[in-house]
Coordinates of C-alpha atoms and ligand atoms in Angstrom, one line a residue:
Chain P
X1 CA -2.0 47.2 -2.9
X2 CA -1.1 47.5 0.9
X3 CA -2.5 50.3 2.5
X4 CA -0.6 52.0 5.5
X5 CA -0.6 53.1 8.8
X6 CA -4.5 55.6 8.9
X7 CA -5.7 53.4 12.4
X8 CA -2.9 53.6 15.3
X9 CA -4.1 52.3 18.5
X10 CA -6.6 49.7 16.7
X11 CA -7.5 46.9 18.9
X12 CA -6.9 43.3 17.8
X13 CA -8.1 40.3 19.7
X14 CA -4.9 38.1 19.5
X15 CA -5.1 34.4 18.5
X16 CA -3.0 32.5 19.5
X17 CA -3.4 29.4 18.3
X18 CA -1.8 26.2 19.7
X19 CA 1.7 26.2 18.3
X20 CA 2.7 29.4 19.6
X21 CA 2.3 28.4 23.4
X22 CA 3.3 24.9 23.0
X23 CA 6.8 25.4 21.3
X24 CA 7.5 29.0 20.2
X25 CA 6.8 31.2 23.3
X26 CA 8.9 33.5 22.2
X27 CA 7.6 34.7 19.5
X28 CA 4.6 35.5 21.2
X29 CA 6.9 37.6 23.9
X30 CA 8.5 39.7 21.6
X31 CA 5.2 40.3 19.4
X32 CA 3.2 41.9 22.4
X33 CA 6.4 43.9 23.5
X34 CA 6.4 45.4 20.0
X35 CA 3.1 45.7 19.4
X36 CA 2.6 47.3 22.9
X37 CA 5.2 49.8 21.3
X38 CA 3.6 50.9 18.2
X39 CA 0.1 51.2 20.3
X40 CA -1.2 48.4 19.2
X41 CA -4.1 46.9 21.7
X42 CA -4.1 43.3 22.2
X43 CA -7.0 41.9 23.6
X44 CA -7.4 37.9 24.8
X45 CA -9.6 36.0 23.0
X46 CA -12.5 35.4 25.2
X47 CA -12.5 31.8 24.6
X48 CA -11.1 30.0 21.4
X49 CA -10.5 26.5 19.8
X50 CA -8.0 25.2 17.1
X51 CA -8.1 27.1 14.0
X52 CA -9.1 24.3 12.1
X53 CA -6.0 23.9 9.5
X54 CA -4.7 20.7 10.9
X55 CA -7.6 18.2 10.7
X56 CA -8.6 20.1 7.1
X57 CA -7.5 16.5 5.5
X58 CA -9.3 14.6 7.6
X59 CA -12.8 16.1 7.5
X60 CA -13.1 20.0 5.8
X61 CA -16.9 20.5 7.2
X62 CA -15.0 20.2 11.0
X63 CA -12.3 22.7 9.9
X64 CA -14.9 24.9 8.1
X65 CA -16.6 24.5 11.3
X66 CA -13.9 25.3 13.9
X67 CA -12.7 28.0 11.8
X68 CA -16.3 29.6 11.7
X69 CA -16.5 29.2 15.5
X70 CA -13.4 31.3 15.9
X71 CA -14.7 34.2 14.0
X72 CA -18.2 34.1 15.3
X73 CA -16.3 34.5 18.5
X74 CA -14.6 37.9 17.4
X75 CA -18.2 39.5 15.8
X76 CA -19.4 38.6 19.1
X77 CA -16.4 40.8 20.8
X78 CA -16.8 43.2 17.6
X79 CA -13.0 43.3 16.9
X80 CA -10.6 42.1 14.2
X81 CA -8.2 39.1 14.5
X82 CA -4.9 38.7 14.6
X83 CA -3.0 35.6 14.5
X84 CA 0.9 35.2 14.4
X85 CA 0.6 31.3 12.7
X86 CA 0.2 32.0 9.2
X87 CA -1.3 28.3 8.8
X88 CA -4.1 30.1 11.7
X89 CA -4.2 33.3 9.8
X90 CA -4.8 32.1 6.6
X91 CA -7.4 29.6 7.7
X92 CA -9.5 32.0 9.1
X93 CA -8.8 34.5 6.4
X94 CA -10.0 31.9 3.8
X95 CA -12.4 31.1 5.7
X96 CA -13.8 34.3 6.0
X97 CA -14.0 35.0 2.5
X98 CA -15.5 31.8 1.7
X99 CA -18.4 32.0 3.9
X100 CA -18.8 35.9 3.2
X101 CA -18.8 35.4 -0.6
X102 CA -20.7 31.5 -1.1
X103 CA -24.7 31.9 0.6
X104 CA -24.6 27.6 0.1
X105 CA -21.7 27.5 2.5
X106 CA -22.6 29.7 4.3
X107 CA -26.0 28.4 5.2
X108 CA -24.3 25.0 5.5
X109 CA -21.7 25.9 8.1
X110 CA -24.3 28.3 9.8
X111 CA -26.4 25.0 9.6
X112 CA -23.8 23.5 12.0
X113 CA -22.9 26.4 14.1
X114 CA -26.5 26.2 15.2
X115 CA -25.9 23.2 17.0
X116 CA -23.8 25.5 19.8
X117 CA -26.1 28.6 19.3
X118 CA -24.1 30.4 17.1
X119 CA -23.9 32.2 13.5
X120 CA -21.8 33.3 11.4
X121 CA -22.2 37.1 9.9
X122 CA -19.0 38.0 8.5
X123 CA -18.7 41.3 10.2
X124 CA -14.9 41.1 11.0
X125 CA -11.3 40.1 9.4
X126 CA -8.6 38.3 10.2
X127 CA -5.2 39.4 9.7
X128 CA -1.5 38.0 10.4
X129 CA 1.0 39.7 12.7
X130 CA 2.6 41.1 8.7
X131 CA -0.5 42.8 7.6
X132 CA -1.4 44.4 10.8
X133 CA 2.2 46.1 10.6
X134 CA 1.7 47.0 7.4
X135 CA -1.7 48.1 6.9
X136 CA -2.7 48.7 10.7
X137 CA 0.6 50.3 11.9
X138 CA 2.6 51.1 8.8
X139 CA 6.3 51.2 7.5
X140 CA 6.5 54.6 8.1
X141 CA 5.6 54.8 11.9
X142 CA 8.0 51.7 12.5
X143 CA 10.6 53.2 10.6
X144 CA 10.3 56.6 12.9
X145 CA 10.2 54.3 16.2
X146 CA 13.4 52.9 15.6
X147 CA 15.9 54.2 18.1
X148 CA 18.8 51.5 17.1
X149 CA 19.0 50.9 13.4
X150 CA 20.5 47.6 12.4
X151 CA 22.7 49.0 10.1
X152 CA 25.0 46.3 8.2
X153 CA 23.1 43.4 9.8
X154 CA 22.6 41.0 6.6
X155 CA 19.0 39.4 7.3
X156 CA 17.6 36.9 4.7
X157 CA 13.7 36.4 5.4
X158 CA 11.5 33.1 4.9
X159 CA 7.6 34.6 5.5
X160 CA 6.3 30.9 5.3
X161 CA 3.8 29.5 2.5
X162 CA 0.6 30.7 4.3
X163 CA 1.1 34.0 4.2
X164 CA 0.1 34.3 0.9
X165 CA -1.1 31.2 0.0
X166 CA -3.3 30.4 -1.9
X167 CA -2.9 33.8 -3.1
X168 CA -6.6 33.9 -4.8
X169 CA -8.1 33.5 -1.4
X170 CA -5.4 35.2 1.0
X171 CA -5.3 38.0 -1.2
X172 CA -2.0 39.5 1.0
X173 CA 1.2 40.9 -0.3
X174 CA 2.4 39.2 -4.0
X175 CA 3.1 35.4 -3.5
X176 CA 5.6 35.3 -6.4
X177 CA 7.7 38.2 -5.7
X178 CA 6.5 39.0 -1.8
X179 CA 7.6 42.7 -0.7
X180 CA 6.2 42.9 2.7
X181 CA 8.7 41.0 5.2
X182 CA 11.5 42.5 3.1
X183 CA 10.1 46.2 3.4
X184 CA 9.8 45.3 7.4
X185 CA 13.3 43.9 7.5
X186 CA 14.8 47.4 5.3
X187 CA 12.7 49.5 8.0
X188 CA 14.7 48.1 10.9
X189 CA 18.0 49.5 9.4
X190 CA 19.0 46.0 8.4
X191 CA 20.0 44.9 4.8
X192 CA 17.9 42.7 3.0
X193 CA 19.4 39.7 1.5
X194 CA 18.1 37.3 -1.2
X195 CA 18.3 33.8 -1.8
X196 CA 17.7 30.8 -4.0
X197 CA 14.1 29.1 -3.9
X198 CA 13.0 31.9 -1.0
X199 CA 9.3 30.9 -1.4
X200 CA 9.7 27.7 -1.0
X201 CA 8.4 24.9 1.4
X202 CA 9.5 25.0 4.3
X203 CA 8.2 21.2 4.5
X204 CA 7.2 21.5 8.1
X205 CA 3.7 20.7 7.3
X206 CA 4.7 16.5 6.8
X207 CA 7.3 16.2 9.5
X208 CA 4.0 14.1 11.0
X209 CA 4.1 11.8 8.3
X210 CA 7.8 11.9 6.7
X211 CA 10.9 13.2 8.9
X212 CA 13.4 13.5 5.9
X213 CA 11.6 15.2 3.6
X214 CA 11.5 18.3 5.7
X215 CA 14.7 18.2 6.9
X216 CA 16.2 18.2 3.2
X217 CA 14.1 20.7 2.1
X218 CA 14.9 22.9 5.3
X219 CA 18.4 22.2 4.5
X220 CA 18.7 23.6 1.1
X221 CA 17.3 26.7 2.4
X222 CA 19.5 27.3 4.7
X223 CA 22.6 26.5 2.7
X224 CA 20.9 29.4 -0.2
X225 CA 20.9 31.6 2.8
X226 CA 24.6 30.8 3.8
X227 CA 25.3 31.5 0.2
X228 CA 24.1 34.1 -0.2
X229 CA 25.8 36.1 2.8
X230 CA 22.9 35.8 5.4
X231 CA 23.6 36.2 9.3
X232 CA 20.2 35.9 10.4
X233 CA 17.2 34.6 8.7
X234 CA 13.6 35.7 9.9
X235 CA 10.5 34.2 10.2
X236 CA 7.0 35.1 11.2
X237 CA 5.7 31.3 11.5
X238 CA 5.9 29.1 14.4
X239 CA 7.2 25.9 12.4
X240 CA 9.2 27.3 9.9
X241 CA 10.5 28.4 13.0
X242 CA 11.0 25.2 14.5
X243 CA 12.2 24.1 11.3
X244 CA 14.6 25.9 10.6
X245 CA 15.9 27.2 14.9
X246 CA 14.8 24.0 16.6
X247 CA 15.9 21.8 13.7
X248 CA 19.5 23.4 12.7
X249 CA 21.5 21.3 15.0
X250 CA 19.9 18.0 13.8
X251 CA 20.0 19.3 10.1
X252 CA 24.0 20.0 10.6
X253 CA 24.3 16.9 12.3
X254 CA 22.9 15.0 9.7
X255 CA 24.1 16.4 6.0
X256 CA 27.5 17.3 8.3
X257 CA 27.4 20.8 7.5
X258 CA 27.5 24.0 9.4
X259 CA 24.9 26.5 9.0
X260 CA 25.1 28.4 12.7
X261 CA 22.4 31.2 11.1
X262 CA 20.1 32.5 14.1
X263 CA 16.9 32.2 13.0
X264 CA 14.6 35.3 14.6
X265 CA 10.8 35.8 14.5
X266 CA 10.3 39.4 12.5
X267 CA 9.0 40.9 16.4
X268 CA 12.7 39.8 17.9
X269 CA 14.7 41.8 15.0
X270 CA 12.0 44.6 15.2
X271 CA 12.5 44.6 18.7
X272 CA 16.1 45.3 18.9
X273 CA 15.9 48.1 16.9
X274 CA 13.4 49.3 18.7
X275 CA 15.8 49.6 21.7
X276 CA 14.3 46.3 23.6
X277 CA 16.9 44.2 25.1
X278 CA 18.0 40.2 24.7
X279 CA 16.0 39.1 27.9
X280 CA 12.6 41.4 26.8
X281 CA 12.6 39.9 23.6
X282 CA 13.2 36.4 24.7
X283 CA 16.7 35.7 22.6
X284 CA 17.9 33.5 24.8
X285 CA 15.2 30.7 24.2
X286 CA 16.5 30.3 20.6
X287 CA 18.1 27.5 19.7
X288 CA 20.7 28.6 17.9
X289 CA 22.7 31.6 19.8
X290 CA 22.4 35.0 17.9
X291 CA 24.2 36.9 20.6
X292 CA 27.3 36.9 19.1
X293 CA 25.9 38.8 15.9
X294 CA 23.7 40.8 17.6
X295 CA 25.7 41.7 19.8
X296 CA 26.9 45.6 18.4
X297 CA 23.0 46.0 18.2
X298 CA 21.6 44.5 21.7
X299 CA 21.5 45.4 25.2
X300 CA 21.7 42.6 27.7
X301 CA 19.4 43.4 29.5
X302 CA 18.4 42.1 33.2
Chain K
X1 CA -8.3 -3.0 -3.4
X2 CA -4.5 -5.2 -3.5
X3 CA -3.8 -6.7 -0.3
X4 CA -0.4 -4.9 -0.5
X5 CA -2.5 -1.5 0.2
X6 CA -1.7 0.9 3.1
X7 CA -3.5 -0.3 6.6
X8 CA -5.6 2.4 8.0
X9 CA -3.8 4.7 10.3
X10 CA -0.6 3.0 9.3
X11 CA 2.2 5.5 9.5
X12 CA 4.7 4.9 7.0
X13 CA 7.5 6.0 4.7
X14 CA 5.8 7.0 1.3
X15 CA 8.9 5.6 -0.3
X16 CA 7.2 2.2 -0.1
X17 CA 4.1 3.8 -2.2
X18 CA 5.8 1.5 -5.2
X19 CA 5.1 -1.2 -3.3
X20 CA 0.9 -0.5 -3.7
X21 CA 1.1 -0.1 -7.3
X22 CA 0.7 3.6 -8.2
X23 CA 2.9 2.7 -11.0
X24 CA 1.8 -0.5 -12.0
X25 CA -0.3 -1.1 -15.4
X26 CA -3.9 0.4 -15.1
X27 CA -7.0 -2.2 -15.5
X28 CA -9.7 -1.4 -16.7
X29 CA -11.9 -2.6 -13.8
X30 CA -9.7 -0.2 -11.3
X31 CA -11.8 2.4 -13.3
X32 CA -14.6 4.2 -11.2
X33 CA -16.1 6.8 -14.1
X34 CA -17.9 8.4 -11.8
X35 CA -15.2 9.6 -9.3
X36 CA -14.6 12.6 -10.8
X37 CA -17.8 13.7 -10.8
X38 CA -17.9 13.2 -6.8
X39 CA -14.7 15.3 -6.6
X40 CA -15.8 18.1 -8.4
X41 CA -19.0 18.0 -6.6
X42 CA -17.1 19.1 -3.8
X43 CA -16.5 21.9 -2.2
X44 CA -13.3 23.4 -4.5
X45 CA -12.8 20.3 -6.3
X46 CA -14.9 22.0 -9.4
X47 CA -11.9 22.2 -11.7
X48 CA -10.5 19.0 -11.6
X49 CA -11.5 18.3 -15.0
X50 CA -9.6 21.3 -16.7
X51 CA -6.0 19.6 -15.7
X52 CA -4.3 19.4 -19.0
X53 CA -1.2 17.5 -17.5
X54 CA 1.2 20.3 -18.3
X55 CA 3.0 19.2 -15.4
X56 CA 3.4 22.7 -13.6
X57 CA 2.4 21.8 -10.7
X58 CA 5.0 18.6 -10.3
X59 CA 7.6 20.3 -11.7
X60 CA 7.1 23.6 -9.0
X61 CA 6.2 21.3 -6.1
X62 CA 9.0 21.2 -3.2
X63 CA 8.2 18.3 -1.9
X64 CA 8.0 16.2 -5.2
X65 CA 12.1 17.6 -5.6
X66 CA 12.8 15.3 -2.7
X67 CA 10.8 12.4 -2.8
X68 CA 11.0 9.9 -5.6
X69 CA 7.3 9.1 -5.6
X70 CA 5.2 11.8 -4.6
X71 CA 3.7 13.8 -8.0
X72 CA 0.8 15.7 -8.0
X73 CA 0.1 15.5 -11.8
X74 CA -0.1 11.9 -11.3
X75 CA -2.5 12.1 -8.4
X76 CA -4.5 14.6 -10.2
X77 CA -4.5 12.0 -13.8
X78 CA -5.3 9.0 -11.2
X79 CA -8.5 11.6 -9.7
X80 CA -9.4 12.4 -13.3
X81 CA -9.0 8.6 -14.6
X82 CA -11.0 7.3 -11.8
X83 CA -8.2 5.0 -10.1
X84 CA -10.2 5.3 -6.8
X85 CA -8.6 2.4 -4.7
X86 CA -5.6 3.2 -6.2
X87 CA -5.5 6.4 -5.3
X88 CA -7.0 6.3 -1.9
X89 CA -4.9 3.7 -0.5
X90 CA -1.7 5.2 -1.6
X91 CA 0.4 7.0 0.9
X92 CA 1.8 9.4 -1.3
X93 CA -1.7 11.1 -1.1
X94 CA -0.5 12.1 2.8
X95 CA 3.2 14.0 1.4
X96 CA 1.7 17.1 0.5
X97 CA 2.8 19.8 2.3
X98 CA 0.1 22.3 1.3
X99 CA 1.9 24.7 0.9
X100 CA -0.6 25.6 -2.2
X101 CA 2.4 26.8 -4.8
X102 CA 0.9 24.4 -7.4
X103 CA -2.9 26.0 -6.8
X104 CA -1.2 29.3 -7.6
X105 CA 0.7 28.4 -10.2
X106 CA -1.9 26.3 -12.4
X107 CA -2.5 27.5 -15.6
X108 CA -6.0 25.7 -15.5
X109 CA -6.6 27.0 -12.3
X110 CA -7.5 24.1 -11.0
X111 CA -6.8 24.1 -7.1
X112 CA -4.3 21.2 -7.0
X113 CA -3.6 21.3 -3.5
X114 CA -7.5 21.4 -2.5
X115 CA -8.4 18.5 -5.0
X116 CA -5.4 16.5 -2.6
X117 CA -7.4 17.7 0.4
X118 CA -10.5 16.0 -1.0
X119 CA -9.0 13.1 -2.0
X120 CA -7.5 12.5 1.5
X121 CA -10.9 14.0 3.1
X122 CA -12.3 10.6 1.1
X123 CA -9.6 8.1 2.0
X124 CA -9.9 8.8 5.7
X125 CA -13.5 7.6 5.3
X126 CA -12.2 4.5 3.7
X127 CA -10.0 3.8 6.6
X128 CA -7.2 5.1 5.5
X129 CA -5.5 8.1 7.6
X130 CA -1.9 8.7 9.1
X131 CA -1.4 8.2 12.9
X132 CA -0.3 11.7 13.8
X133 CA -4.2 13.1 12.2
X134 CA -5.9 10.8 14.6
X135 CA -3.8 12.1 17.3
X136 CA -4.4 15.9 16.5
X137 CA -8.5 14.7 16.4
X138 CA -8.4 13.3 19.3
X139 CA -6.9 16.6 20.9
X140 CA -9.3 19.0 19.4
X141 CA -12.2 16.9 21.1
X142 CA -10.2 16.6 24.7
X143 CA -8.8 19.7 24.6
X144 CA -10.0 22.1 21.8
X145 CA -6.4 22.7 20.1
X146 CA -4.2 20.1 18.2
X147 CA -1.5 20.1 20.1
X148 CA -1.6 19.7 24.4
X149 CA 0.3 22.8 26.2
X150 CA 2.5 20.7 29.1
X151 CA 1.5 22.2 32.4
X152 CA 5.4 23.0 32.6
X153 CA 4.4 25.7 29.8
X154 CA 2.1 26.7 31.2
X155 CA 4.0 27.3 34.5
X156 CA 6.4 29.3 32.6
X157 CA 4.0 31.5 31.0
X158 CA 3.0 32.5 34.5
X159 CA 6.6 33.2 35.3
X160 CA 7.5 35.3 32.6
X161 CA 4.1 36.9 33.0
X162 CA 2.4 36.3 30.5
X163 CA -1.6 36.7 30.6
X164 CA -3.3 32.3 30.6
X165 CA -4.7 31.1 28.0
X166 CA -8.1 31.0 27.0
X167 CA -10.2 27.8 27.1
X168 CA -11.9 26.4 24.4
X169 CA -15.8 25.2 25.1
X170 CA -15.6 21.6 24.7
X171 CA -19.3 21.1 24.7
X172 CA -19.1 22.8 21.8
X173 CA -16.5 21.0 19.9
X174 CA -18.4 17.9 20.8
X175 CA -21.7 19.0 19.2
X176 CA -19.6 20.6 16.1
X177 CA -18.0 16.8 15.6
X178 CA -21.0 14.8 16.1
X179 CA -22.5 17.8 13.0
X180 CA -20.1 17.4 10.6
X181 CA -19.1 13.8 11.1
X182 CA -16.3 14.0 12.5
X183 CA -16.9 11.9 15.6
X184 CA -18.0 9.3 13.3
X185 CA -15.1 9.2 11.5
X186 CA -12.4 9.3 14.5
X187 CA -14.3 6.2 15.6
X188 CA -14.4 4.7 12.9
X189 CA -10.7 5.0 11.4
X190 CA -10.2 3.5 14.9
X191 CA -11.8 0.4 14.9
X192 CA -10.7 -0.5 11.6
Ligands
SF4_401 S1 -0.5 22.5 -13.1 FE1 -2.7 22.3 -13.4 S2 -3.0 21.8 -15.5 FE2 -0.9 21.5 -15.1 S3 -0.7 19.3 -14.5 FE3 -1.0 20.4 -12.6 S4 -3.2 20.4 -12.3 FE4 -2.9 19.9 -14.4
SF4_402 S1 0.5 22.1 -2.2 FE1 1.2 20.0 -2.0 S2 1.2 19.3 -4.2 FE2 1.1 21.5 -4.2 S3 3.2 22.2 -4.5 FE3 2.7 22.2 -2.2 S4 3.4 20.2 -1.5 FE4 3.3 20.1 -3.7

């Protein structure tokens, strides 16, 4: 079960993968305003490459590889890993476990990482943004910096597949009936709200290969969500992020249906409750405006 | 393999996956006995043979509730059957979202989504791989990451002061590609 809250001002090197900076920047803002908050140390990867997910169907031994890479990079700095992807964080989770717990993979990848002088000893972890608030800073210290409750704000969450998938392997929070995003949303002061076919797809993943796919499936979440009474949905995922913030317009658009739910990554809500304003938290580079529901619970800001 | 299979790198709609027979009568000289012996050779591809086609998986999968010819049982039955071509050239195989609810959810425990990793891991050696993957490759060798940061971004992030980026050693993406054969196959889903 998840532990809570015994290391406060733990350092993390931060991963940042390549989504995060190429789309999503704000995500990333608000994440090291809050974490900065809770005395949580970030520390910049030295140097890093991709996590390996994305060319995993094109050749595993190169994602095995890059994955490895990234890791051997953090023993070498002696600190734990935290990415805010979940496809990044549950790579290099998986990865980790694989290669701690197989010695034939484990020779075999180190078999490759000696090409670039390096080996893999499986001395650290890897976490997402989620567990480190849960295990590394805990619901009870968040719930205690809160200044600005969102009381009455109804927030549906979508945590993304990788999170806790495949649960065998990610071994994080429980991937049929997930408590952890919900337990963060309830500790801003916000109500939680549930909706049909939560854990589902988000389809993001094959927008490469098929763009209507993911736009139906994005769209049947978000009408759940609109059903079920939600003003703001929450994610902790770069493309369900773009899925879902970047895509709305072009989802309404298309099936000819109004959605206009704010979509906010779990640092942005956090953030607001913790006091931070619009501009510190990066609000205004959403795609769809949340200032009109936010606004009882936001300062401007300069 | 039919001449109406996928071209390599061709990007298309899996709708026209009809078109390349997944559905069409098996023969029995399609059948390649031994190919499911070479996917459970691999690396999480053990379990293949305890798929009972219970039809969990398909029946869970978000992506086969919106597209009329992706189904995972049926890729897994095709792996188990041997339909190699079949299966390899079929652009279906490139639909799943891995989003790894039907690994979870197997009451085999076989690790559907994985098996479709291996499968495609295979049909990219045979040629046969989706535009957008060689385009990621080719980033990860050039720049280390899959996708290129505009230098506008990157602007911005100064501006809003945020800390750069790091770098990511090249050299050593290089030798890591040439290792596990990845060079080899970038080049070669090229020239074909
Ligand atoms: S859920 Fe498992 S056993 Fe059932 S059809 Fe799918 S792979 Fe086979
Ligand atoms: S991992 Fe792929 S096959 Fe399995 S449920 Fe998700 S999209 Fe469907």
């Amino acid at each position: 079960m998840i532990k809570s809250g015994q290391s406060a001002n733990k350092e993390f090197l931060l991963f940042l993968g390549c989504a995060i900076p190429y789309r999503v920047s704000s995500y990333e803002i608000s994440t090291r305003k809050v974490l900065a908050k809770l005395g949580v140390k970030l520390v910049e990867m030295p140097d890093y490459n991709c996590c390996g997910l994305p060319i995993d169907p094109v050749n595993h031994e190169m994602m095995l590889s890059l994955a490895a890479r990234n890791l051997c990079v953090a023993e070498q700095k002696k600190l734990d890993i935290v990415a805010l992807c979940p496809g990044c964080a549950g790579t290099l989770r998986k990865v980790n476990k694989k290669l701690k717990e197989s010695k034939e993979l484990r020779e075999k990848v180190n078999g490759y990482l000696k090409e670039i002088n390096m080996e893999f000893h499986g001395t650290v972890e890897a976490k997402h943004l989620l567990q480190l608030l849960v295990e590394d800073v805990g619901l009870e210290k968040i719930r205690d910096a809160v200044t600005k409750p969102l009381t009455k704000l109804q927030v549906a969450d979508h945590a993304g597949c990788h999170v806790s998938r495949p649960s065998k392997q990610v071994s994080f929070d429980n991937s049929e009936d997930p408590e952890v995003l919900k337990n963060l949303i309830e500790a801003t002061g916000a109500k939680h709200v549930d909706y049909k076919d939560k854990l589902s797809c988000c389809g993001a993943p094959i927008a490469g290969v098929n763009d209507k796919i993911p736009l139906q499936l994005a769209r049947e979440k978000l009408s759940s969500m609109r059903n079920a009474g939600a003003q703001i949905l929450v994610t902790v995922c770069p493309f369900c992020h773009m899925m879902f913030d970047t895509n709305q317009l072009r989802i309404e658009r298309m099936f000819t249906e109004t959605f206009k739910i704010p979509v906010l990554h779990y640092p942005q809500l956090l953030g607001l409750a913790l006091g931070f304003s619009s501009s510190d938290l990066a609000l205004r580079d959403l795609r769809v405006d949340p200032s009109g529901i936010i606004s009882p619970y936001a300062m401007e800001g300069s | 393999m039919s001449d109406a299979a996928a071209k390599p790198g061709r990007d298309e709609d899996a709708g026209k996956a009809a078109r390349i027979g997944i559905n069409a009568p098996i023969r029995a000289h399609e059948l390649n006995l031994g190919f499911k012996y070479e996917i459970s050779a691999m690396h999480d591809g053990e379990k293949l043979k305890q798929c009972f086609q219970c039809g969990t998986c398909t029946s869970d999968c978000p992506i086969a509730r919106f597209s009329d010819t992706y189904r995972p049982r049926m890729i897994i039955r095709m792996a188990q059957l041997g339909l190699r071509d079949r299966v390899l050239s079929s652009d279906t195989l490139w639909l799943c979202a891995a989003c790894f609810t039907c690994t979870d959810r197997c009451p085999q425990d076989v690790e559907v989504a994985s098996v479709i990793r291996i499968l495609r891991n295979f049909a990219v050696r045979e040629g046969f791989m989706p535009l957008i993957f060689r385009e990621l490759g080719s980033n990860i060798l050039r720049i280390g990451v899959a996708y290129e940061i505009p230098e506008l971004r990157l602007k911005k992030r100064e501006i809003v002061g945020l800390p750069p980026l790091p770098k990511s050693d090249l050299n050593d993406m290089l030798k890591l590609a040439n290792a596990t054969g990845f060079s080899k196959t970038l080049k070669e889903t090229e020239r074909k």
